[in-house]
Every structure is written in C-alpha cells, then in structure tokens.
PDB file of C-alpha atoms in Angstrom:
ATOM      1  CA  MET A   9       5.323  15.830  18.499  1.00  0.00           C
ATOM      2  CA  SER A  10       5.154  12.199  19.548  1.00  0.00           C
ATOM      3  CA  LEU A  11       8.415  10.764  18.230  1.00  0.00           C
ATOM      4  CA  GLU A  12      11.904  11.600  19.315  1.00  0.00           C
ATOM      5  CA  HIS A  13      13.818  13.704  16.836  1.00  0.00           C
ATOM      6  CA  LYS A  14      17.448  14.661  16.682  1.00  0.00           C
ATOM      7  CA  VAL A  15      18.891  17.859  15.209  1.00  0.00           C
ATOM      8  CA  LEU A  16      22.629  18.340  14.840  1.00  0.00           C
ATOM      9  CA  LEU A  17      24.415  21.668  14.555  1.00  0.00           C
ATOM     10  CA  THR A  18      28.080  22.593  14.462  1.00  0.00           C
ATOM     11  CA  ILE A  19      29.103  26.211  14.946  1.00  0.00           C
ATOM     12  CA  PRO A  20      32.547  27.783  14.701  1.00  0.00           C
ATOM     13  CA  MET A  21      33.899  29.591  17.742  1.00  0.00           C
ATOM     14  CA  TYR A  22      33.464  33.056  16.287  1.00  0.00           C
ATOM     15  CA  PRO A  23      31.893  36.083  17.970  1.00  0.00           C
ATOM     16  CA  ASP A  24      28.091  35.996  17.969  1.00  0.00           C
ATOM     17  CA  MET A  25      27.909  32.450  16.588  1.00  0.00           C
ATOM     18  CA  GLU A  26      26.199  31.464  19.835  1.00  0.00           C
ATOM     19  CA  LEU A  27      23.228  33.314  18.339  1.00  0.00           C
ATOM     20  CA  ALA A  28      23.015  30.675  15.596  1.00  0.00           C
ATOM     21  CA  ALA A  29      22.634  28.041  18.289  1.00  0.00           C
ATOM     22  CA  ALA A  30      20.121  30.189  20.178  1.00  0.00           C
ATOM     23  CA  LYS A  31      18.014  30.789  17.079  1.00  0.00           C
ATOM     24  CA  THR A  32      17.998  27.069  16.235  1.00  0.00           C
ATOM     25  CA  ALA A  33      16.970  26.266  19.807  1.00  0.00           C
ATOM     26  CA  SER A  34      14.268  28.904  19.627  1.00  0.00           C
ATOM     27  CA  VAL A  35      12.763  27.455  16.443  1.00  0.00           C
ATOM     28  CA  LEU A  36      12.775  23.943  17.893  1.00  0.00           C
ATOM     29  CA  ALA A  37      11.282  25.038  21.213  1.00  0.00           C
ATOM     30  CA  GLU A  38       8.516  26.937  19.410  1.00  0.00           C
ATOM     31  CA  LEU A  39       7.781  23.906  17.227  1.00  0.00           C
ATOM     32  CA  MET A  40       7.475  21.883  20.429  1.00  0.00           C
ATOM     33  CA  ASP A  41       5.008  24.443  21.777  1.00  0.00           C
ATOM     34  CA  PHE A  42       7.121  25.652  24.693  1.00  0.00           C
ATOM     35  CA  GLU A  43       5.791  28.791  26.352  1.00  0.00           C
ATOM     36  CA  GLU A  44       7.355  32.092  25.271  1.00  0.00           C
ATOM     37  CA  GLY A  45       9.206  32.621  28.543  1.00  0.00           C
ATOM     38  CA  GLN A  46      10.636  29.116  28.420  1.00  0.00           C
ATOM     39  CA  VAL A  47      11.859  29.698  24.853  1.00  0.00           C
ATOM     40  CA  GLU A  48      13.815  32.712  26.107  1.00  0.00           C
ATOM     41  CA  GLU A  49      15.229  30.661  29.000  1.00  0.00           C
ATOM     42  CA  ILE A  50      16.387  27.979  26.569  1.00  0.00           C
ATOM     43  CA  GLN A  51      18.007  30.595  24.326  1.00  0.00           C
ATOM     44  CA  LEU A  52      19.882  32.159  27.241  1.00  0.00           C
ATOM     45  CA  ALA A  53      21.020  28.769  28.553  1.00  0.00           C
ATOM     46  CA  ILE A  54      22.415  27.718  25.197  1.00  0.00           C
ATOM     47  CA  ILE A  55      24.119  31.086  24.718  1.00  0.00           C
ATOM     48  CA  GLU A  56      25.858  30.812  28.095  1.00  0.00           C
ATOM     49  CA  THR A  57      26.899  27.219  27.475  1.00  0.00           C
ATOM     50  CA  CYS A  58      28.338  28.094  24.055  1.00  0.00           C
ATOM     51  CA  ILE A  59      30.190  31.138  25.408  1.00  0.00           C
ATOM     52  CA  ASN A  60      31.667  28.944  28.112  1.00  0.00           C
ATOM     53  CA  ALA A  61      32.985  26.561  25.449  1.00  0.00           C
ATOM     54  CA  PHE A  62      34.300  29.479  23.357  1.00  0.00           C
ATOM     55  CA  GLU A  63      36.173  30.931  26.333  1.00  0.00           C
ATOM     56  CA  HIS A  64      37.555  27.840  28.004  1.00  0.00           C
ATOM     57  CA  SER A  65      37.841  24.886  25.638  1.00  0.00           C
ATOM     58  CA  GLN A  66      40.919  25.886  23.591  1.00  0.00           C
ATOM     59  CA  SER A  67      39.825  23.203  21.123  1.00  0.00           C
ATOM     60  CA  ASP A  68      41.899  22.597  18.007  1.00  0.00           C
ATOM     61  CA  ASP A  69      38.879  22.282  15.729  1.00  0.00           C
ATOM     62  CA  ASN A  70      37.585  25.661  16.934  1.00  0.00           C
ATOM     63  CA  ALA A  71      34.040  24.350  16.874  1.00  0.00           C
ATOM     64  CA  VAL A  72      31.136  23.555  19.161  1.00  0.00           C
ATOM     65  CA  HIS A  73      28.978  20.546  18.293  1.00  0.00           C
ATOM     66  CA  ILE A  74      25.368  20.651  19.436  1.00  0.00           C
ATOM     67  CA  GLU A  75      22.881  17.796  19.518  1.00  0.00           C
ATOM     68  CA  PHE A  76      19.238  18.646  20.125  1.00  0.00           C
ATOM     69  CA  LEU A  77      16.950  15.803  21.207  1.00  0.00           C
ATOM     70  CA  LEU A  78      13.269  16.588  20.904  1.00  0.00           C
ATOM     71  CA  SER A  79      10.676  14.465  22.668  1.00  0.00           C
ATOM     72  CA  GLU A  80       7.071  14.817  23.781  1.00  0.00           C
ATOM     73  CA  ASP A  81       7.625  16.813  26.925  1.00  0.00           C
ATOM     74  CA  GLN A  82      11.225  17.984  26.933  1.00  0.00           C
ATOM     75  CA  LEU A  83      14.020  19.476  24.882  1.00  0.00           C
ATOM     76  CA  GLN A  84      17.487  18.202  25.591  1.00  0.00           C
ATOM     77  CA  PHE A  85      20.619  19.688  24.141  1.00  0.00           C
ATOM     78  CA  LYS A  86      24.176  18.489  24.432  1.00  0.00           C
ATOM     79  CA  ILE A  87      26.944  20.976  23.775  1.00  0.00           C
ATOM     80  CA  MET A  88      30.249  19.318  23.041  1.00  0.00           C
ATOM     81  CA  ASP A  89      33.725  20.634  22.446  1.00  0.00           C
ATOM     82  CA  ARG A  90      36.965  18.781  21.849  1.00  0.00           C
ATOM     83  CA  GLY A  91      39.041  21.048  24.016  1.00  0.00           C
ATOM     84  CA  VAL A  92      41.201  20.685  27.114  1.00  0.00           C
ATOM     85  CA  GLY A  93      38.361  20.356  29.601  1.00  0.00           C
ATOM     86  CA  ILE A  94      37.172  22.802  32.225  1.00  0.00           C
ATOM     87  CA  THR A  95      38.400  23.085  35.770  1.00  0.00           C
ATOM     88  CA  PRO A  96      36.283  22.536  38.913  1.00  0.00           C
ATOM     89  CA  ASP A  97      36.333  26.249  39.793  1.00  0.00           C
ATOM     90  CA  ILE A  98      34.611  27.035  36.496  1.00  0.00           C
ATOM     91  CA  LEU A  99      32.206  24.133  36.957  1.00  0.00           C
ATOM     92  CA  ASP A 100      31.015  25.278  40.369  1.00  0.00           C
ATOM     93  CA  GLY A 101      31.110  28.994  39.565  1.00  0.00           C
ATOM     94  CA  SER A 102      33.663  29.773  42.277  1.00  0.00           C
ATOM     95  CA  ARG A 103      36.197  31.267  39.868  1.00  0.00           C
ATOM     96  CA  LEU A 104      36.088  35.026  39.917  1.00  0.00           C
ATOM     97  CA  LEU A 105      36.896  36.530  36.540  1.00  0.00           C
ATOM     98  CA  GLY A 106      37.426  40.166  35.733  1.00  0.00           C
ATOM     99  CA  THR A 107      38.179  42.996  38.118  1.00  0.00           C
ATOM    100  CA  PRO A 108      36.606  42.650  41.556  1.00  0.00           C
ATOM    101  CA  GLY A 109      34.051  45.372  42.048  1.00  0.00           C
ATOM    102  CA  VAL A 110      32.739  47.384  44.955  1.00  0.00           C
ATOM    103  CA  HIS A 111      30.212  44.768  46.041  1.00  0.00           C
ATOM    104  CA  PRO A 112      31.386  41.162  46.440  1.00  0.00           C
ATOM    105  CA  ASP A 113      27.956  39.825  45.432  1.00  0.00           C
ATOM    106  CA  LEU A 114      28.093  41.762  42.149  1.00  0.00           C
ATOM    107  CA  ARG A 115      30.585  39.451  40.517  1.00  0.00           C
ATOM    108  CA  LYS A 116      31.367  40.501  37.009  1.00  0.00           C
ATOM    109  CA  ARG A 117      32.184  37.227  35.303  1.00  0.00           C
ATOM    110  CA  GLY A 118      32.195  33.481  35.739  1.00  0.00           C
ATOM    111  CA  ARG A 119      28.516  32.939  36.459  1.00  0.00           C
ATOM    112  CA  GLY A 120      27.363  31.616  33.102  1.00  0.00           C
ATOM    113  CA  LEU A 121      26.873  28.058  34.312  1.00  0.00           C
ATOM    114  CA  GLN A 122      25.044  29.321  37.391  1.00  0.00           C
ATOM    115  CA  ILE A 123      22.573  31.050  35.073  1.00  0.00           C
ATOM    116  CA  VAL A 124      22.147  27.838  33.060  1.00  0.00           C
ATOM    117  CA  ARG A 125      21.499  25.807  36.214  1.00  0.00           C
ATOM    118  CA  SER A 126      18.931  28.307  37.444  1.00  0.00           C
ATOM    119  CA  LEU A 127      16.963  28.324  34.190  1.00  0.00           C
ATOM    120  CA  MET A 128      17.047  24.652  33.209  1.00  0.00           C
ATOM    121  CA  ASP A 129      15.615  21.515  34.830  1.00  0.00           C
ATOM    122  CA  GLU A 130      18.720  19.343  34.555  1.00  0.00           C
ATOM    123  CA  VAL A 131      22.340  20.184  33.826  1.00  0.00           C
ATOM    124  CA  ASP A 132      25.035  17.546  33.635  1.00  0.00           C
ATOM    125  CA  ILE A 133      28.663  18.284  32.819  1.00  0.00           C
ATOM    126  CA  GLU A 134      31.287  15.756  31.791  1.00  0.00           C
ATOM    127  CA  SER A 135      34.755  17.130  31.279  1.00  0.00           C
ATOM    128  CA  SER A 136      38.126  15.568  30.623  1.00  0.00           C
ATOM    129  CA  SER A 137      41.322  16.426  28.805  1.00  0.00           C
ATOM    130  CA  ASN A 138      39.568  15.300  25.601  1.00  0.00           C
ATOM    131  CA  GLY A 139      36.772  17.800  25.826  1.00  0.00           C
ATOM    132  CA  THR A 140      33.593  18.794  27.596  1.00  0.00           C
ATOM    133  CA  THR A 141      29.969  17.834  27.150  1.00  0.00           C
ATOM    134  CA  VAL A 142      27.270  19.880  28.811  1.00  0.00           C
ATOM    135  CA  SER A 143      23.915  18.122  28.722  1.00  0.00           C
ATOM    136  CA  VAL A 144      20.878  20.229  29.489  1.00  0.00           C
ATOM    137  CA  ILE A 145      17.189  19.344  29.772  1.00  0.00           C
ATOM    138  CA  LYS A 146      14.237  21.738  29.753  1.00  0.00           C
ATOM    139  CA  ARG A 147      10.804  20.271  30.383  1.00  0.00           C
ATOM    140  CA  LYS A 148       7.628  21.846  29.097  1.00  0.00           C
ATOM    141  CA  SER A 149       5.634  23.566  31.780  1.00  0.00           C
ATOM    142  CA  ARG A 150       2.149  22.209  32.346  1.00  0.00           C
ATOM    143  CA  ARG A 151      -0.430  24.697  31.253  1.00  0.00           C
ATOM    144  CA  THR A 152      -3.548  25.127  33.316  1.00  0.00           C
ATOM    145  CA  ALA A 153      -6.859  25.117  31.479  1.00  0.00           C
TER     146      ALA A 153
ATOM    147  CA  MET B  19      27.605  39.251  11.645  1.00  0.00           C
ATOM    148  CA  LEU B  20      24.352  38.094  13.165  1.00  0.00           C
ATOM    149  CA  ASN B  21      23.917  40.736  15.791  1.00  0.00           C
ATOM    150  CA  LYS B  22      22.446  44.081  14.808  1.00  0.00           C
ATOM    151  CA  PHE B  23      22.152  46.548  17.599  1.00  0.00           C
ATOM    152  CA  ASP B  24      21.288  50.142  18.266  1.00  0.00           C
ATOM    153  CA  ILE B  25      21.483  52.639  21.098  1.00  0.00           C
ATOM    154  CA  GLN B  26      19.264  55.692  21.531  1.00  0.00           C
ATOM    155  CA  ILE B  27      19.846  58.424  24.115  1.00  0.00           C
ATOM    156  CA  ARG B  28      17.150  60.697  25.497  1.00  0.00           C
ATOM    157  CA  GLU B  29      18.452  63.420  27.789  1.00  0.00           C
ATOM    158  CA  GLY B  30      16.227  65.217  30.278  1.00  0.00           C
ATOM    159  CA  GLN B  31      17.210  68.060  32.562  1.00  0.00           C
ATOM    160  CA  GLU B  32      18.127  65.859  35.486  1.00  0.00           C
ATOM    161  CA  HIS B  33      18.217  62.422  33.969  1.00  0.00           C
ATOM    162  CA  ALA B  34      19.027  60.492  30.821  1.00  0.00           C
ATOM    163  CA  VAL B  35      17.533  57.393  29.252  1.00  0.00           C
ATOM    164  CA  ILE B  36      19.616  54.915  27.290  1.00  0.00           C
ATOM    165  CA  GLU B  37      17.575  52.580  25.133  1.00  0.00           C
ATOM    166  CA  THR B  38      19.283  49.542  23.687  1.00  0.00           C
ATOM    167  CA  ALA B  39      18.041  47.280  20.911  1.00  0.00           C
ATOM    168  CA  GLY B  40      19.449  43.899  19.904  1.00  0.00           C
ATOM    169  CA  TYR B  41      21.553  41.296  21.700  1.00  0.00           C
ATOM    170  CA  LEU B  42      23.333  42.727  24.721  1.00  0.00           C
ATOM    171  CA  ASN B  43      26.710  41.027  24.547  1.00  0.00           C
ATOM    172  CA  ASP B  44      30.269  42.381  24.718  1.00  0.00           C
ATOM    173  CA  ALA B  45      29.888  44.435  21.515  1.00  0.00           C
ATOM    174  CA  LEU B  46      26.644  46.217  22.407  1.00  0.00           C
ATOM    175  CA  GLY B  47      27.760  46.301  26.035  1.00  0.00           C
ATOM    176  CA  GLU B  48      30.907  48.236  25.182  1.00  0.00           C
ATOM    177  CA  LYS B  49      28.868  50.765  23.190  1.00  0.00           C
ATOM    178  CA  LEU B  50      26.423  51.056  26.055  1.00  0.00           C
ATOM    179  CA  SER B  51      29.261  51.499  28.555  1.00  0.00           C
ATOM    180  CA  GLU B  52      30.826  54.202  26.381  1.00  0.00           C
ATOM    181  CA  LYS B  53      27.533  56.152  26.177  1.00  0.00           C
ATOM    182  CA  ALA B  54      26.914  55.769  29.906  1.00  0.00           C
ATOM    183  CA  ARG B  55      30.420  57.031  30.717  1.00  0.00           C
ATOM    184  CA  GLU B  56      29.880  60.084  28.470  1.00  0.00           C
ATOM    185  CA  LEU B  57      26.572  60.855  30.165  1.00  0.00           C
ATOM    186  CA  ILE B  58      28.053  60.451  33.652  1.00  0.00           C
ATOM    187  CA  GLN B  59      31.010  62.689  32.752  1.00  0.00           C
ATOM    188  CA  ASN B  60      28.522  65.283  31.511  1.00  0.00           C
ATOM    189  CA  GLY B  61      26.795  65.295  34.872  1.00  0.00           C
ATOM    190  CA  HIS B  62      23.947  62.854  34.238  1.00  0.00           C
ATOM    191  CA  THR B  63      24.080  60.681  37.325  1.00  0.00           C
ATOM    192  CA  GLN B  64      20.405  59.694  37.203  1.00  0.00           C
ATOM    193  CA  LEU B  65      20.145  57.083  34.464  1.00  0.00           C
ATOM    194  CA  VAL B  66      17.487  54.774  33.098  1.00  0.00           C
ATOM    195  CA  ILE B  67      18.416  51.874  30.840  1.00  0.00           C
ATOM    196  CA  ASN B  68      15.429  50.787  28.772  1.00  0.00           C
ATOM    197  CA  LEU B  69      15.821  47.157  27.689  1.00  0.00           C
ATOM    198  CA  GLU B  70      12.416  46.736  26.062  1.00  0.00           C
ATOM    199  CA  LYS B  71      13.950  46.183  22.603  1.00  0.00           C
ATOM    200  CA  THR B  72      16.846  44.131  23.921  1.00  0.00           C
ATOM    201  CA  THR B  73      15.983  40.583  22.989  1.00  0.00           C
ATOM    202  CA  LEU B  74      18.724  38.721  24.855  1.00  0.00           C
ATOM    203  CA  ILE B  75      21.294  39.633  27.495  1.00  0.00           C
ATOM    204  CA  ASN B  76      24.226  37.340  28.104  1.00  0.00           C
ATOM    205  CA  SER B  77      26.454  37.195  31.188  1.00  0.00           C
ATOM    206  CA  ILE B  78      29.074  39.440  29.550  1.00  0.00           C
ATOM    207  CA  GLY B  79      26.377  42.078  28.920  1.00  0.00           C
ATOM    208  CA  ILE B  80      25.325  41.749  32.559  1.00  0.00           C
ATOM    209  CA  SER B  81      28.931  42.271  33.691  1.00  0.00           C
ATOM    210  CA  ILE B  82      28.996  45.541  31.745  1.00  0.00           C
ATOM    211  CA  LEU B  83      25.755  46.646  33.379  1.00  0.00           C
ATOM    212  CA  ILE B  84      27.409  45.953  36.748  1.00  0.00           C
ATOM    213  CA  GLU B  85      30.300  48.247  35.765  1.00  0.00           C
ATOM    214  CA  ILE B  86      27.792  51.021  34.976  1.00  0.00           C
ATOM    215  CA  ILE B  87      26.136  50.528  38.384  1.00  0.00           C
ATOM    216  CA  GLU B  88      29.553  50.830  40.056  1.00  0.00           C
ATOM    217  CA  ALA B  89      30.502  53.911  38.018  1.00  0.00           C
ATOM    218  CA  LEU B  90      27.255  55.610  39.075  1.00  0.00           C
ATOM    219  CA  GLU B  91      27.780  54.665  42.723  1.00  0.00           C
ATOM    220  CA  GLU B  92      31.135  56.466  42.658  1.00  0.00           C
ATOM    221  CA  ARG B  93      29.209  59.633  41.695  1.00  0.00           C
ATOM    222  CA  GLU B  94      26.371  58.880  44.119  1.00  0.00           C
ATOM    223  CA  GLY B  95      24.095  58.379  41.143  1.00  0.00           C
ATOM    224  CA  THR B  96      21.105  56.142  40.519  1.00  0.00           C
ATOM    225  CA  LEU B  97      20.315  53.593  37.847  1.00  0.00           C
ATOM    226  CA  ASN B  98      16.913  52.142  37.066  1.00  0.00           C
ATOM    227  CA  PHE B  99      16.123  49.490  34.486  1.00  0.00           C
ATOM    228  CA  CYS B 100      12.859  49.096  32.608  1.00  0.00           C
ATOM    229  CA  GLY B 101      11.361  46.927  29.900  1.00  0.00           C
ATOM    230  CA  LEU B 102      12.849  43.648  31.121  1.00  0.00           C
ATOM    231  CA  SER B 103      11.315  40.319  30.206  1.00  0.00           C
ATOM    232  CA  ALA B 104      10.444  37.952  33.049  1.00  0.00           C
ATOM    233  CA  THR B 105      13.545  35.884  32.334  1.00  0.00           C
ATOM    234  CA  GLN B 106      15.788  38.969  32.306  1.00  0.00           C
ATOM    235  CA  GLU B 107      14.315  40.190  35.589  1.00  0.00           C
ATOM    236  CA  ARG B 108      14.857  36.774  37.167  1.00  0.00           C
ATOM    237  CA  THR B 109      18.477  36.729  35.952  1.00  0.00           C
ATOM    238  CA  PHE B 110      19.101  40.272  37.261  1.00  0.00           C
ATOM    239  CA  LYS B 111      17.792  39.251  40.676  1.00  0.00           C
ATOM    240  CA  MET B 112      19.961  36.136  40.712  1.00  0.00           C
ATOM    241  CA  MET B 113      23.036  38.170  39.740  1.00  0.00           C
ATOM    242  CA  ALA B 114      22.252  40.716  42.513  1.00  0.00           C
ATOM    243  CA  LEU B 115      21.782  43.645  40.115  1.00  0.00           C
ATOM    244  CA  ALA B 116      18.334  44.214  41.593  1.00  0.00           C
ATOM    245  CA  LYS B 117      19.950  45.055  44.962  1.00  0.00           C
ATOM    246  CA  TYR B 118      21.796  48.034  43.513  1.00  0.00           C
ATOM    247  CA  ALA B 119      19.482  49.228  40.732  1.00  0.00           C
ATOM    248  CA  GLY B 120      15.733  49.575  40.426  1.00  0.00           C
ATOM    249  CA  ILE B 121      13.617  47.504  38.081  1.00  0.00           C
ATOM    250  CA  PHE B 122      10.435  49.036  36.705  1.00  0.00           C
ATOM    251  CA  PRO B 123       7.942  47.898  34.081  1.00  0.00           C
ATOM    252  CA  ASP B 124       8.111  51.014  31.898  1.00  0.00           C
ATOM    253  CA  GLU B 125      10.236  54.078  31.209  1.00  0.00           C
ATOM    254  CA  GLU B 126       7.807  56.490  32.822  1.00  0.00           C
ATOM    255  CA  SER B 127       7.882  54.740  36.196  1.00  0.00           C
ATOM    256  CA  ALA B 128      11.652  54.193  35.974  1.00  0.00           C
ATOM    257  CA  ILE B 129      12.180  57.946  35.512  1.00  0.00           C
ATOM    258  CA  ALA B 130       9.681  58.835  38.242  1.00  0.00           C
ATOM    259  CA  ASN B 131      11.565  56.663  40.733  1.00  0.00           C
ATOM    260  CA  LEU B 132      15.076  57.998  40.100  1.00  0.00           C
TER     261      LEU B 132
END
C-alpha cells in the first residue's frame, strides 16, 4: 500500500461497540500486512482507548469518532470524543478505580492507557473541556528473511 | 450485540478447569466470576482458566481475573492460566497477574502444575 488512505468510523457509546472499532482496525491492519501479533495489539489498544472514552467523556453526542490513517509502514488512529476532557490522574494512570485488593500492584482498574502505551509505538493525548483526542501510531515490524 | 461468549466447566477430583470463549469483557467476566465463585464455594480451590478460545481480553476482564485470584488466595487456592496469546501473556505480566498466578502453554501442563 503505497498511498496514504483515510478511513472514518463513528461508533455510539454502547456496550461492546468498541468491538466494531477493533474489527475495523483488524481488517485494516491485515490489509496492510501487519503481523498477527501486532494485529491483536492494535485491536486491544483501540478497545482500551474506546472504553476510556465511553467511561470518562460524558459527551453529549454519545459517540466516539475514529480516524484511521494508513500509510506504507504504519497505522495511525485518532480516537476523538466531544466530552468534558480527562483529568491528569487518568492520563498518567495514577487514579485507582474499583476496590483496592490484597496486593497493591494488582490494581483492578484505571490501567487502560498504560496498556495502550505499552503496546503501541506512539501515544499522544490532547484533552480539554471540549473533548479528548487520543492519537496512536503502530509501526509495522521489520520481518527478517 | 456483537459479543458472543461461552463458558465450559470441567471438574476433576481436586481441580476444575474453566474454559472461556469470546471477548472477555465485563459481561463474560461476570459470568466467569460467578462460575469461579460457585466452584470455590464447592471446594475447588485449584483452578485452571483456559483462554485458548478467548480472542480478546480488555482491562475490565483483567480486573475480574484479579478478583478471582484474590478470592482463591483467601482460600489458599491456586490459579493457573493457559492458552494465552503472546499479547495476552505480555499484558498479564505488565498487570502483575503473572506474579500471583501461573501461565502455561496448555491445559495439561496448567493442571499438572497446580
């Protein structure tokens, strides 16, 4: 795929709709010839980013807008909501959600963005009172002959 | 909706295997948690969760797995996972699940190491 292509998707904030985004991402990543493991990483990253928007955005339009940008060696996706913005403790993963458990390192919730950062090559988050945009880049791994 | 899931239970004399299929989110996670609680209450404190047919696990699903680990620890039980993809295993290690539960390639080795 030599040219840049753009795919747009809008999903409502309903349970399991993050799967629609994940399946779209999966199809695009396979078309771009990403390795199987990387396709799964992309799916998980987009699921976590969508769930984050579902849980925190409180947007009036009740929708997440996703822009996929396909190029030769990378897949970029931007996940946008028109909500109230997310707070720094959610951004840096320091907010502990749910009931604290027996082991402090086994935190139950609030680590979605940490997962995204660990699986993707670049993650950039812009958030204000007008909404949040999470921009994520996954580069194709170089296969050895 | 989009997510179709299933849970199978295989009970041995001293252990039980829970096999999940589908997307492990809050919905499947709650079903899994319910089955695990029933097994633990019935004296099965040696559990294997087989995730071979579980295509994706989100952070909410992981949080429910953590609750099962903690419930088993209260009964001095053991939990082993098997059938994880490379990405799932990496995520489990990052989320510290691998410190408190075993990860094995297949059901046979997961049972043998309970």
